Coordinates of C-alpha atoms and ligand atoms in Angstrom, one line a residue:
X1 CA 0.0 0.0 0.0
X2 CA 1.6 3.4 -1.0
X3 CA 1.3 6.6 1.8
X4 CA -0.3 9.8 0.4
X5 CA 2.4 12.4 -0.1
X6 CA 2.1 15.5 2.9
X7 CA 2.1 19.0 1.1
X8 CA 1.3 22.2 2.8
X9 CA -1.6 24.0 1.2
X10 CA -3.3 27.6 0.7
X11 CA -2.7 28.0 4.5
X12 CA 0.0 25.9 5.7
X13 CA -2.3 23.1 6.8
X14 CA -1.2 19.6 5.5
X15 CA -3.0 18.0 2.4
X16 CA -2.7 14.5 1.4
X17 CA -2.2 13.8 -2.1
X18 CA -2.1 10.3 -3.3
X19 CA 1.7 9.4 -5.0
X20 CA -0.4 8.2 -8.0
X21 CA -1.5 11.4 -8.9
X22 CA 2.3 13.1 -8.4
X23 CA 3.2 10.3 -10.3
X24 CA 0.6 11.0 -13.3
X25 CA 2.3 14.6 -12.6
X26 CA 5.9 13.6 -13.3
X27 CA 4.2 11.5 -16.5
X28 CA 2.7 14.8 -18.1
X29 CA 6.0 17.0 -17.3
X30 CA 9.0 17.5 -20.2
X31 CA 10.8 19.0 -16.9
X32 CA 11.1 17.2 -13.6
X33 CA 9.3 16.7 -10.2
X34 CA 12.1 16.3 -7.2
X35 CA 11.5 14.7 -3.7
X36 CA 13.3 15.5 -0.9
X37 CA 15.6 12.2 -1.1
X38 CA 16.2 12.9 -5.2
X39 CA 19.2 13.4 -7.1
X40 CA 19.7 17.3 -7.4
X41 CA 16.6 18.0 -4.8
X42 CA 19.1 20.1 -2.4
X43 CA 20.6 21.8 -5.5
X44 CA 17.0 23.0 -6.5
X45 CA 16.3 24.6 -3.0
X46 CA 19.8 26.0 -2.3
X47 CA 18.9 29.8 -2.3
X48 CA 20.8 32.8 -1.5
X49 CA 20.1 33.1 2.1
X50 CA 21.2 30.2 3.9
X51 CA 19.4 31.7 6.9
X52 CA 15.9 30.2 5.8
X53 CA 15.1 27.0 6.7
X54 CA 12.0 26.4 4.3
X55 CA 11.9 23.3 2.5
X56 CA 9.4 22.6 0.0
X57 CA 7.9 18.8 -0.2
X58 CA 8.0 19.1 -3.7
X59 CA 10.1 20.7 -6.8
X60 CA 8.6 20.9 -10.1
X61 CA 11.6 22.2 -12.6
X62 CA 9.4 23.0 -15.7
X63 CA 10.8 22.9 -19.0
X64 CA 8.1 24.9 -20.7
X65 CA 5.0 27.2 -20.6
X66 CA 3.0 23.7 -20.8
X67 CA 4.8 22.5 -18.2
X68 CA 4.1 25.4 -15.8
X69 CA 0.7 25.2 -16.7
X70 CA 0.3 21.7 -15.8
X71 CA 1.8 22.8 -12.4
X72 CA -0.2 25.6 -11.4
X73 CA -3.7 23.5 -12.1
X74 CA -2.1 20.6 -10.0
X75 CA -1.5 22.5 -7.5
X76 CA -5.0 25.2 -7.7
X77 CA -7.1 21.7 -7.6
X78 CA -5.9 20.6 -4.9
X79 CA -5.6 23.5 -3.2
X80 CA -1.3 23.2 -2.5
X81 CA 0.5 26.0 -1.9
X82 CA 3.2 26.8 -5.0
X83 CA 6.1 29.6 -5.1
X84 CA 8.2 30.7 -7.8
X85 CA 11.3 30.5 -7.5
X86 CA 13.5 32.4 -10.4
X87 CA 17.2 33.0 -9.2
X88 CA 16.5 32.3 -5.1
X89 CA 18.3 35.5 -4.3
X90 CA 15.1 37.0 -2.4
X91 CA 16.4 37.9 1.0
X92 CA 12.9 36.6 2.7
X93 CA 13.2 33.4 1.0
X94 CA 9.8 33.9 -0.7
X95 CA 10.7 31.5 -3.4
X96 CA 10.5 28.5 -1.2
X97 CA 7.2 27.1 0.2
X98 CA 7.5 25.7 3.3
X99 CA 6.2 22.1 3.0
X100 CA 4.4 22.9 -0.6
X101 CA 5.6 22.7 -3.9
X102 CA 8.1 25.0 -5.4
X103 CA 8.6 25.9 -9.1
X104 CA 12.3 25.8 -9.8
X105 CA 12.1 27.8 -12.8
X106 CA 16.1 27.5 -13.7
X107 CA 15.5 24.9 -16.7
X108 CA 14.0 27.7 -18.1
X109 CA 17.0 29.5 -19.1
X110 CA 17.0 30.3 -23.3
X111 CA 18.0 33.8 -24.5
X112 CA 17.3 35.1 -28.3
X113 CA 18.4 38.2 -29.1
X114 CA 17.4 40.1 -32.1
X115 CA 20.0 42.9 -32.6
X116 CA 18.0 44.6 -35.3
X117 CA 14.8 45.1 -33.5
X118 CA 16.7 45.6 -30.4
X119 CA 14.9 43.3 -28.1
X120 CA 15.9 40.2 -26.3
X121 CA 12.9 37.3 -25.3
X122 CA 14.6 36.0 -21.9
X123 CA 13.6 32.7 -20.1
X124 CA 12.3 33.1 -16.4
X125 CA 15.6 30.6 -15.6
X126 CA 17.9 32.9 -16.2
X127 CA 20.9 35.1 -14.2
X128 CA 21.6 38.9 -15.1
X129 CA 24.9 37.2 -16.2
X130 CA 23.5 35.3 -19.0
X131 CA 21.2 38.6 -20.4
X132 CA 24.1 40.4 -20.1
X133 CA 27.0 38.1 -22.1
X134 CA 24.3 37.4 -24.8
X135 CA 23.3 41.1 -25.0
X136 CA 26.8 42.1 -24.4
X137 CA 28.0 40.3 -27.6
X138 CA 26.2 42.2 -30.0
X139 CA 26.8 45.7 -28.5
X140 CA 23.7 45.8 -26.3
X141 CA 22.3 45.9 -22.8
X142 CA 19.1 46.4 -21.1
X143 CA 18.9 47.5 -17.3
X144 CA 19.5 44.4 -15.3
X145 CA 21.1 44.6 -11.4
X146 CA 24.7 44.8 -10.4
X147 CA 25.0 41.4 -9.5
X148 CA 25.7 38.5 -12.0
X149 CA 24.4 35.8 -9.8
X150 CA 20.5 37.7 -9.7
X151 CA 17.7 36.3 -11.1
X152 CA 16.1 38.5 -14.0
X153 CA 12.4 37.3 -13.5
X154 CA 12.4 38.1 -9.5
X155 CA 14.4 41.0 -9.8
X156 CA 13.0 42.5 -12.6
X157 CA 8.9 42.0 -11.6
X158 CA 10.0 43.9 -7.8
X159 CA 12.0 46.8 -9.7
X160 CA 15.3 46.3 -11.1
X161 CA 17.8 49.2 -10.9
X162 CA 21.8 48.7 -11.8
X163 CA 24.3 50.4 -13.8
X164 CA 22.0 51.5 -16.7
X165 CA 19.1 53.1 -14.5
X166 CA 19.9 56.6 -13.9
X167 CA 19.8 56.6 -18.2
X168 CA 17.0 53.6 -19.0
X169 CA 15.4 53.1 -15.5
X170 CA 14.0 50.5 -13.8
X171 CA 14.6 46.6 -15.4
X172 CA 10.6 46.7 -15.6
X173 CA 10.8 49.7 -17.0
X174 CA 12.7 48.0 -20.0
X175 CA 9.9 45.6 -20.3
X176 CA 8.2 45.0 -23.7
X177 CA 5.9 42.3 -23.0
X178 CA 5.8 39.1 -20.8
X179 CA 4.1 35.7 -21.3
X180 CA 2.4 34.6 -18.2
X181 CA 0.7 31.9 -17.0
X182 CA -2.1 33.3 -14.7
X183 CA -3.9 31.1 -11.5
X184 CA -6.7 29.5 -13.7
X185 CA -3.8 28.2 -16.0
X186 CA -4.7 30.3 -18.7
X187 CA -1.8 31.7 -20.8
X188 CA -1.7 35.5 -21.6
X189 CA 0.3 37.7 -23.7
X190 CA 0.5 41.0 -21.8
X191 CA 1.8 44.1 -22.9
X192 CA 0.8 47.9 -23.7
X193 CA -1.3 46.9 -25.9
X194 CA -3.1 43.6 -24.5
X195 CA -3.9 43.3 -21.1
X196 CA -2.4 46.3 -20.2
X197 CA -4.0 46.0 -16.8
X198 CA -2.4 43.0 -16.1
X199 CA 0.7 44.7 -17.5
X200 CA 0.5 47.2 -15.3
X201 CA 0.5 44.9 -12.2
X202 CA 3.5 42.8 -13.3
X203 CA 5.6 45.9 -13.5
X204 CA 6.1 46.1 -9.7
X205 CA 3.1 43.3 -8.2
X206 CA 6.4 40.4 -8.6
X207 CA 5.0 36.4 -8.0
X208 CA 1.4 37.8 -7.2
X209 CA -0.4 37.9 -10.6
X210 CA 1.1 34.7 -12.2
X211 CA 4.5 33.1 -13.1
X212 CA 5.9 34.7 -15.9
X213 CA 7.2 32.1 -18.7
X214 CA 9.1 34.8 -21.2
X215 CA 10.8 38.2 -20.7
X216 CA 10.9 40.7 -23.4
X217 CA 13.4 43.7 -22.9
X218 CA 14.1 46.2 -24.8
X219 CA 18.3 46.9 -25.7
X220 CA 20.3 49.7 -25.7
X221 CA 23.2 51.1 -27.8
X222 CA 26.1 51.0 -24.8
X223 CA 29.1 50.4 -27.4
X224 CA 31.9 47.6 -26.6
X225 CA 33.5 49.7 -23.5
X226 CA 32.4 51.2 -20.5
X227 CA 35.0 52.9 -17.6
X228 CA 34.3 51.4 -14.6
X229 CA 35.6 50.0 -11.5
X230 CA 35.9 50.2 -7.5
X231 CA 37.8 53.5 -5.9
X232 CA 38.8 52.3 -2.1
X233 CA 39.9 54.5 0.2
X234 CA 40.8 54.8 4.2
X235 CA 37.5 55.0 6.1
X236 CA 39.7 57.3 8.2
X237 CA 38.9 59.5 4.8
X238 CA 35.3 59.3 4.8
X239 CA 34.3 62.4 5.7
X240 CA 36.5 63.7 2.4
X241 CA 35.2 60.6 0.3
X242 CA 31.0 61.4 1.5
X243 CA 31.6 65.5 0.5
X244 CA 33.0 64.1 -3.0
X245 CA 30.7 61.3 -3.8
X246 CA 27.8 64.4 -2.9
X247 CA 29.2 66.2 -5.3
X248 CA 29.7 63.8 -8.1
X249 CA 26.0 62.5 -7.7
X250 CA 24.7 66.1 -8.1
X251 CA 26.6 67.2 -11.3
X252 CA 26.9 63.4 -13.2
X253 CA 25.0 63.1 -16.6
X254 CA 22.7 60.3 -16.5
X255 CA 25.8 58.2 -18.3
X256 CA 27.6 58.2 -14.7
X257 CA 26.5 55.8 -11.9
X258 CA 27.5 55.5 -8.6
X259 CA 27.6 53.4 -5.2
X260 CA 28.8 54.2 -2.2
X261 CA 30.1 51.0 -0.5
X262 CA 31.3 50.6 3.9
X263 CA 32.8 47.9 5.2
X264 CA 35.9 46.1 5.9
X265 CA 38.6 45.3 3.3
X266 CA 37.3 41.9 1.6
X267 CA 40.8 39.7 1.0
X268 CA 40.5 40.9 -2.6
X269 CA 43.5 40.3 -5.1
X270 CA 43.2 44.7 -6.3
X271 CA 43.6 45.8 -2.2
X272 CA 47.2 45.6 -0.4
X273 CA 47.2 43.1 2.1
X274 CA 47.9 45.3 5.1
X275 CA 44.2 46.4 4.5
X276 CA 42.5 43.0 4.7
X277 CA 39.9 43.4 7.0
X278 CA 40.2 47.2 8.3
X279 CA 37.9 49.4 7.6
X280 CA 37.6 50.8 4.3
X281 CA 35.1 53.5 2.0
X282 CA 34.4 52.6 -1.9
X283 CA 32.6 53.6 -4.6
X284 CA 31.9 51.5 -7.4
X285 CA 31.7 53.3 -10.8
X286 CA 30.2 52.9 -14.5
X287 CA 30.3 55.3 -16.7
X288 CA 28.6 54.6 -20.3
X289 CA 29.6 57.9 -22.3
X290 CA 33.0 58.5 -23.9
X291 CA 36.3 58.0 -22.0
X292 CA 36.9 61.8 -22.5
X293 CA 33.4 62.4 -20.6
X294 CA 34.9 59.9 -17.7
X295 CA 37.8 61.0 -17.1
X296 CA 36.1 64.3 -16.1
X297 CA 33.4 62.6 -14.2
X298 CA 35.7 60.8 -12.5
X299 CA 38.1 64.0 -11.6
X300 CA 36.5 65.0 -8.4
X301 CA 36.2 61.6 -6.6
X302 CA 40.7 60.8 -7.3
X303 CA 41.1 64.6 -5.5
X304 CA 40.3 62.8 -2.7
X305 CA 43.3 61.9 -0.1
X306 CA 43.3 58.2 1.3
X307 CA 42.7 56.0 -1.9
X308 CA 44.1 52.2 -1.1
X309 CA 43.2 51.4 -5.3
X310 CA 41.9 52.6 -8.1
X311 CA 40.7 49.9 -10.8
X312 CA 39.0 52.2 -13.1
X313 CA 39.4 50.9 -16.6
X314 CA 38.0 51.2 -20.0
X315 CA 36.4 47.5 -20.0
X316 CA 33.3 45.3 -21.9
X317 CA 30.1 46.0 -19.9
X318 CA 29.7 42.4 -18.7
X319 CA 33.2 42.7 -17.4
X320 CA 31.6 46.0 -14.9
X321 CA 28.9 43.6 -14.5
X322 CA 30.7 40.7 -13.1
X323 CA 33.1 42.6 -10.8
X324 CA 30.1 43.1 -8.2
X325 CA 29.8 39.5 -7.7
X326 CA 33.4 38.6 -7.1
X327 CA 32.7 40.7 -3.8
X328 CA 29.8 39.2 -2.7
X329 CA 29.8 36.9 0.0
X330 CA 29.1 33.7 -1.4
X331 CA 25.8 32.0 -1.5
X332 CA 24.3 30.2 1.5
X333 CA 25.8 32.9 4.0
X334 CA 23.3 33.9 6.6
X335 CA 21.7 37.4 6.0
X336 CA 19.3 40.1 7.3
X337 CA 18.9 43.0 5.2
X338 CA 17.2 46.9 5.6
X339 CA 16.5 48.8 3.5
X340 CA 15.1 52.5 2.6
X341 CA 15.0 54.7 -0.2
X342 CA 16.1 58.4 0.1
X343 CA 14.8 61.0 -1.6
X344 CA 18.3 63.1 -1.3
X345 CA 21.4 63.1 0.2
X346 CA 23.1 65.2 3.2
X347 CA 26.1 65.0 4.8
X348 CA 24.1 64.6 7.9
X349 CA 22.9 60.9 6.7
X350 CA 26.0 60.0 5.5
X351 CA 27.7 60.7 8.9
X352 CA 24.9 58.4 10.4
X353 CA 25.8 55.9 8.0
X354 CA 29.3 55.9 8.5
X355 CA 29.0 55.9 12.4
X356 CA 27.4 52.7 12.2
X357 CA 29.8 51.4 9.6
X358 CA 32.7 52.0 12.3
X359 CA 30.7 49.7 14.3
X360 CA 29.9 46.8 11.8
X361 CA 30.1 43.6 13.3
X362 CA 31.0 41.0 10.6
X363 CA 34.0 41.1 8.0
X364 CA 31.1 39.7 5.2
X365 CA 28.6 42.9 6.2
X366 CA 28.2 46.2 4.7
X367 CA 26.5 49.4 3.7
X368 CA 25.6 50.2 0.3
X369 CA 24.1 53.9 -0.9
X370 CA 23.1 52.8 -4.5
X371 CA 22.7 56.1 -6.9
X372 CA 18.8 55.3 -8.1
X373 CA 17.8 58.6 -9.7
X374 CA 17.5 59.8 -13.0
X375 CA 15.1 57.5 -16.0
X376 CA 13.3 56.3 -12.8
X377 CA 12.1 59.7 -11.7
X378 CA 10.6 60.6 -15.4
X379 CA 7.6 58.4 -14.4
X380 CA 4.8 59.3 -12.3
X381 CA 3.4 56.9 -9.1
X382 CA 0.6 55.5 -11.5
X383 CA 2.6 54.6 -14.5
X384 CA 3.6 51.0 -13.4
X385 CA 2.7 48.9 -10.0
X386 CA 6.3 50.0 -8.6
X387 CA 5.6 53.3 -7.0
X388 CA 9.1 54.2 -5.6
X389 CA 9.0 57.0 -8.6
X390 CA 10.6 59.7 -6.3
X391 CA 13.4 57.4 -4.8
X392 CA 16.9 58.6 -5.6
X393 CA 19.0 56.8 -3.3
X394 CA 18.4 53.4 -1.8
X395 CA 20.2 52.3 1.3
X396 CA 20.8 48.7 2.1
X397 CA 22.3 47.7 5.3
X398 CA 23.1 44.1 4.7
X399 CA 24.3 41.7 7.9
X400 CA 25.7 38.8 6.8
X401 CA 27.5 36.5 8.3
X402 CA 28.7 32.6 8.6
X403 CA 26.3 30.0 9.6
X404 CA 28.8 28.7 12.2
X405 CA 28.6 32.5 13.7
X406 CA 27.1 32.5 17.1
X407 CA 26.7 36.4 16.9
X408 CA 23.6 36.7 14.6
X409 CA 21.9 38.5 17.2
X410 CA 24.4 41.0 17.0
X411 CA 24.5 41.7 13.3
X412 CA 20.8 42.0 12.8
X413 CA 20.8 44.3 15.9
X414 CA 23.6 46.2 13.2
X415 CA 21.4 46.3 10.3
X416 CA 18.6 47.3 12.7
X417 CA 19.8 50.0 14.2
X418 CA 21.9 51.5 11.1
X419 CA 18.4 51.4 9.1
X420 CA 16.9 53.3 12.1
X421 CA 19.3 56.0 11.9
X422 CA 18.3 56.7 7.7
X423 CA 14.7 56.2 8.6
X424 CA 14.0 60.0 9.2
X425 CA 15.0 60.7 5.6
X426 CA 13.2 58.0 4.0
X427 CA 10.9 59.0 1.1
X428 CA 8.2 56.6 2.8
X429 CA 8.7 53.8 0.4
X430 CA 10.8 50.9 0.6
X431 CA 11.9 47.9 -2.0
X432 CA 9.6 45.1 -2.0
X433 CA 12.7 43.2 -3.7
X434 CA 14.9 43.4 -0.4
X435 CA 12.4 43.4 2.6
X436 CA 13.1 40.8 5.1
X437 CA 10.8 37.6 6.4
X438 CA 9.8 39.8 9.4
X439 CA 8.5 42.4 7.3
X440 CA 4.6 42.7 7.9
X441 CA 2.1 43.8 5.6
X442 CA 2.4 48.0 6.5
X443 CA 5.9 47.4 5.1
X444 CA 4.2 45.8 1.6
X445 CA 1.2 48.5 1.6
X446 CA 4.1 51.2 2.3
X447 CA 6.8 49.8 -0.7
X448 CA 3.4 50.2 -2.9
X449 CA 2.4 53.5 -1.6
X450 CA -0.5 54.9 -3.3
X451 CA -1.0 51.9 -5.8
X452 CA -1.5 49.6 -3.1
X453 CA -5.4 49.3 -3.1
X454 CA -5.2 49.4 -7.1
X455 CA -2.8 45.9 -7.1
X456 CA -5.9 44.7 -4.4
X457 CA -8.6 45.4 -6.8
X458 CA -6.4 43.8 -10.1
X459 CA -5.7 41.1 -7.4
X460 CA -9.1 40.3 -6.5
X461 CA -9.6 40.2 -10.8
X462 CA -6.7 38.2 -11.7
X463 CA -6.5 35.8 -8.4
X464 CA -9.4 35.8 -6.3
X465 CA -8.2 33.1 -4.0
X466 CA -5.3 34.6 -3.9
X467 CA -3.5 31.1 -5.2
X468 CA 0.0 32.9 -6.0
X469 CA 0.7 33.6 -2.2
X470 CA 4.0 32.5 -1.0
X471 CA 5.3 36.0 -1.8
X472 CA 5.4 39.6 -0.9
X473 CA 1.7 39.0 -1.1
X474 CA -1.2 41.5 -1.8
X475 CA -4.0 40.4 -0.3
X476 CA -7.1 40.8 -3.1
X477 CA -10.1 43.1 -2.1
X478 CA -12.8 41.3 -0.5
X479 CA -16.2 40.9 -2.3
X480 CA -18.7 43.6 -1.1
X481 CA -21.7 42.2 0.8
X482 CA -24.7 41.5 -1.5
X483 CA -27.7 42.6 0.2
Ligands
FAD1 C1 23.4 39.4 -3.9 C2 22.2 40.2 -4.3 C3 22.4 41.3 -5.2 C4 21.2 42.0 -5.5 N1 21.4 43.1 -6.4 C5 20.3 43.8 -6.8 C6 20.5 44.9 -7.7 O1 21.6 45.2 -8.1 N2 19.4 45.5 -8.1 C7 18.1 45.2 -7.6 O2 17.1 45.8 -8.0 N3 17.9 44.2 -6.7 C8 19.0 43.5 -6.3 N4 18.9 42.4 -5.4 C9 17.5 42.1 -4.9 C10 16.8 41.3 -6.0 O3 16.0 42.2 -6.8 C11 15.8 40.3 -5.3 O4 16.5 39.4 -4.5 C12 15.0 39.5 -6.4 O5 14.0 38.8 -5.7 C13 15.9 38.6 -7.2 O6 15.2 37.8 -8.1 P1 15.2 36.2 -8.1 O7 14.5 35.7 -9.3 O8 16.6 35.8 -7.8 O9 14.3 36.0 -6.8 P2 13.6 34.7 -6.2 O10 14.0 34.6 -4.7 O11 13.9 33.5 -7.0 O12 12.1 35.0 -6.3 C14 11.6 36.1 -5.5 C15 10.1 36.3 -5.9 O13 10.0 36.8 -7.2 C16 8.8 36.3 -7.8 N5 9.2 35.5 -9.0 C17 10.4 34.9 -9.3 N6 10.3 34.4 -10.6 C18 9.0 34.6 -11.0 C19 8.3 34.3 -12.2 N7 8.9 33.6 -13.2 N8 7.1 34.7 -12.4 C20 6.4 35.4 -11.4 N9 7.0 35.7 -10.2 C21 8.3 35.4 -10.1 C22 8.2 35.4 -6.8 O14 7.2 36.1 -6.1 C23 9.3 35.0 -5.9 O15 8.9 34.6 -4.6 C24 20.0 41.7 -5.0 C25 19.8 40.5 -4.2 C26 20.9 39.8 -3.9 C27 20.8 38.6 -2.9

């Protein structure tokens, strides 16, 4: 006699599901269904927060649109609970369902780019890495994040914002249309000129409106080179380095982007031994317009006394983009993120900031002040579900730490308090892409801002029951009373 298989549903609670019908499952799949004791099942939940300790009872890896289809209606009959799961790099480790069935989207990985028509059709599988090399060959980019590793389909759905936005915005921004397979299974084109409702959602409303089977972005002209690179200096310089980087932010073109980075010296091959470990300000640059135009750009920032290096080079763009993730700490560390976006800049924040950069409490932990304004601001709070239209600086302040570490407590109480000290210059909003798993639903309602009750009502149209849950959810409106 075969046991029913135990998978969380809607609401956590336990459903049985008989192992003839996952079978019938795994029968009608091109892609594959894992259990817990599979080949490559631990591979397929590995995200990048080793600090969650969800563990789906099921994997589907779909090969295709059909395939996802045939997932979401196993899973909406019998009432299971499904997540998406694109890249895994949420920080709240949305894209694994606790004792449900997970969608391990990363078979899903095919790129076609048409140069001429300047547009590239991206599988949900895929890593900013792979957009950029195959967009990068031809001369091309479209606005991804600064991080190789990402995933394009979570990270663009949430926001998006790297190199590119100050001159192209947001990654949704860049969006042309999606494919997307919505909670009665149907499959819909939407676009700005079909379902432009539904459109409008997706651009912001991430994993709560359907799983998204195909990406298309529109490319830009950003030439074979771009200068860019890291400047590190002595935090004992700070005070110098915050004045310049003020400075630089307020007169760049759109071409220039920069991030302000605090922390201690990674063991990295481009900083002198001695300064392993100690603590150190950066700023990591791209600039996209002429070298000419760079080297000016760059002028006030090397006036500054202190600098440990300088790798500033004329480079291929998916060279700038990789050079973020070769600082990163690797995948699996424990982390607990803040985060805020800033309408402006004073020197009164960024003393805050550095204050509580003195006092960070792991070597793999670290401020960033990412430059965010420009494209993004030419929209207004209605034009897409993502309503952070006035943010021009976002602040993370990212523990992270080893999973041996017995001081977690400590770093979190770090990332705590160094968010509370930005707080009072928050716009309001806040990045529905890097909220933590204590995050409640006045954070959600506030990274939405005035759109918030708009996503309910589309929510209530597209997903009633609210299926697509195991997310950053928006809770649908509630049918008014008949009398
Ligand atoms: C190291 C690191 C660097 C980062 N750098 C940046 C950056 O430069 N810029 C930036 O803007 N953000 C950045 N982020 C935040 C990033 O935007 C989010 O972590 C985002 O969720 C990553 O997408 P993912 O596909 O990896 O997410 P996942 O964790 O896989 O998924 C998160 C959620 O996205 C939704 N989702 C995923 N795939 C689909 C799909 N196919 N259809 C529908 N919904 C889907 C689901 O709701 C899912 O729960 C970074 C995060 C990390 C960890």
């Amino acid at each position: 006699m075969t046991t029913a298989l135990r998978i969380a549903g809607l609401n956590g609670e336990p459903v049985d599901v008989e192992r003839e019908a996952v079978s019938a499952l795994m029968a009608r799949l091109t892609g594959s269904l894992l259990l817990p004791d599979d080949n490559g099942f631990d591979a397929a939940t590995a995200i990048w927060n080793g600090r969650i300790s969800a563990r789906p009872a099921v994997v589907i890896q779909p090969a295709s649109t059909d395939d996802v289809r045939t997932a979401v209606d196993f899973s909406r009959e019998r009432g299971l609970q499904l997540s998406i799961k694109g890249g895994g790099c949420h920080i709240a480790g949305i894209s694994l369902s606790d004792g449900g069935i997970t969608l391990d989207m990363s078979h899903m990985r095919s790129i076609s780019v048409d140069p001429g028509r300047r547009r590239a059709l991206v599988g949900p599988g895929c890593v900013n890495q792979d957009v950029d090399r195959a967009t990068g060959a031809h001369g091309l980019a479209t606005v991804l994040g600064y991080d190789p590793e990402t995933g394009v389909a979570g990270l663009t759905l949430g926001g998006g914002f790297g190199y590119l936005t100050p001159r192209f915005g947001l990654s949704l921004d860049n969006l042309d249309e999606v494919e997307v397979v919505m909670s009665d299974g149907a499959v819909r084109r939407a676009a700005p000129d079909e379902n432009q409702n539904l459109f409008w959602a997706l651009r912001g409303g991430s994993g709560n409106f359907g799983v998204v089977t195909r990406f298309t972005y529109r490319l830009h002209d950003i030439g074979l080179g771009v200068t860019g690179g890291l400047l590190i200096w002595d935090a004992g310089h700070a005070a110098d380095v915050f004045d310049a980087y003020q400075e630089t932010v307020l007169e760049a073109t759109r071409d220039f982007n920069v991030t302000l980075i605090m922390r201690l010296a990674p063991p990295a091959p481009f900083i002198p031994a001695e300064w392993h470990g100690k603590p150190v300000v950066g700023v990591l640059a791209c600039h996209i317009g002429s070298a000419a135009a760079a080297d000016g750009d760059f002028a006030r920032l090397r006036k500054v006394d202190g600098m440990i290096a300088d790798t500033v080079t004329l480079k291929p763009y998916v060279d700038q983009q990789a050079l973020l993730g070769r600082l990163q700490p690797p995948r699996g560390m424990h982390s607990y993120w803040k985060s805020e976006f800033l309408g402006g800049l004073s020197s009164g924040v960024l003393g805050t900031l550095g204050g509580h950069a003195e006092a960070i409490t792991s070597p793999l932990s670290h401020v960033h002040v990412f430059s965010v304004g420009g494209a993004l601001n030419d929209h207004s709070i209605e034009d897409t579900a993502f309503a952070n239209r006035d943010a021009r600086f976002s602040v993370i302040a990212a523990a992270c730490w080893s999973p041996g570490d017995s001081d977690a407590d400590r770093h979190i109480h770090w990332a705590r308090s160094t968010w509370e000290g930005v707080r009072p210059c928050s716009t309001g909003g806040n990045y529905i892409n890097v909220q933590t798993a204590d995050e409640d639903e006045t954070r959600i309602r506030a990274a939405y801002r005035s759109n918030f009750e708009q996503l309910r009502r589309l929510k209530a149209q597209y997903d009633r029951g609210n299926f697509f849950r195991a997310n950053r959810n928006i809770p649908p409106t509630l049918p008014v009373p008949q009398r």
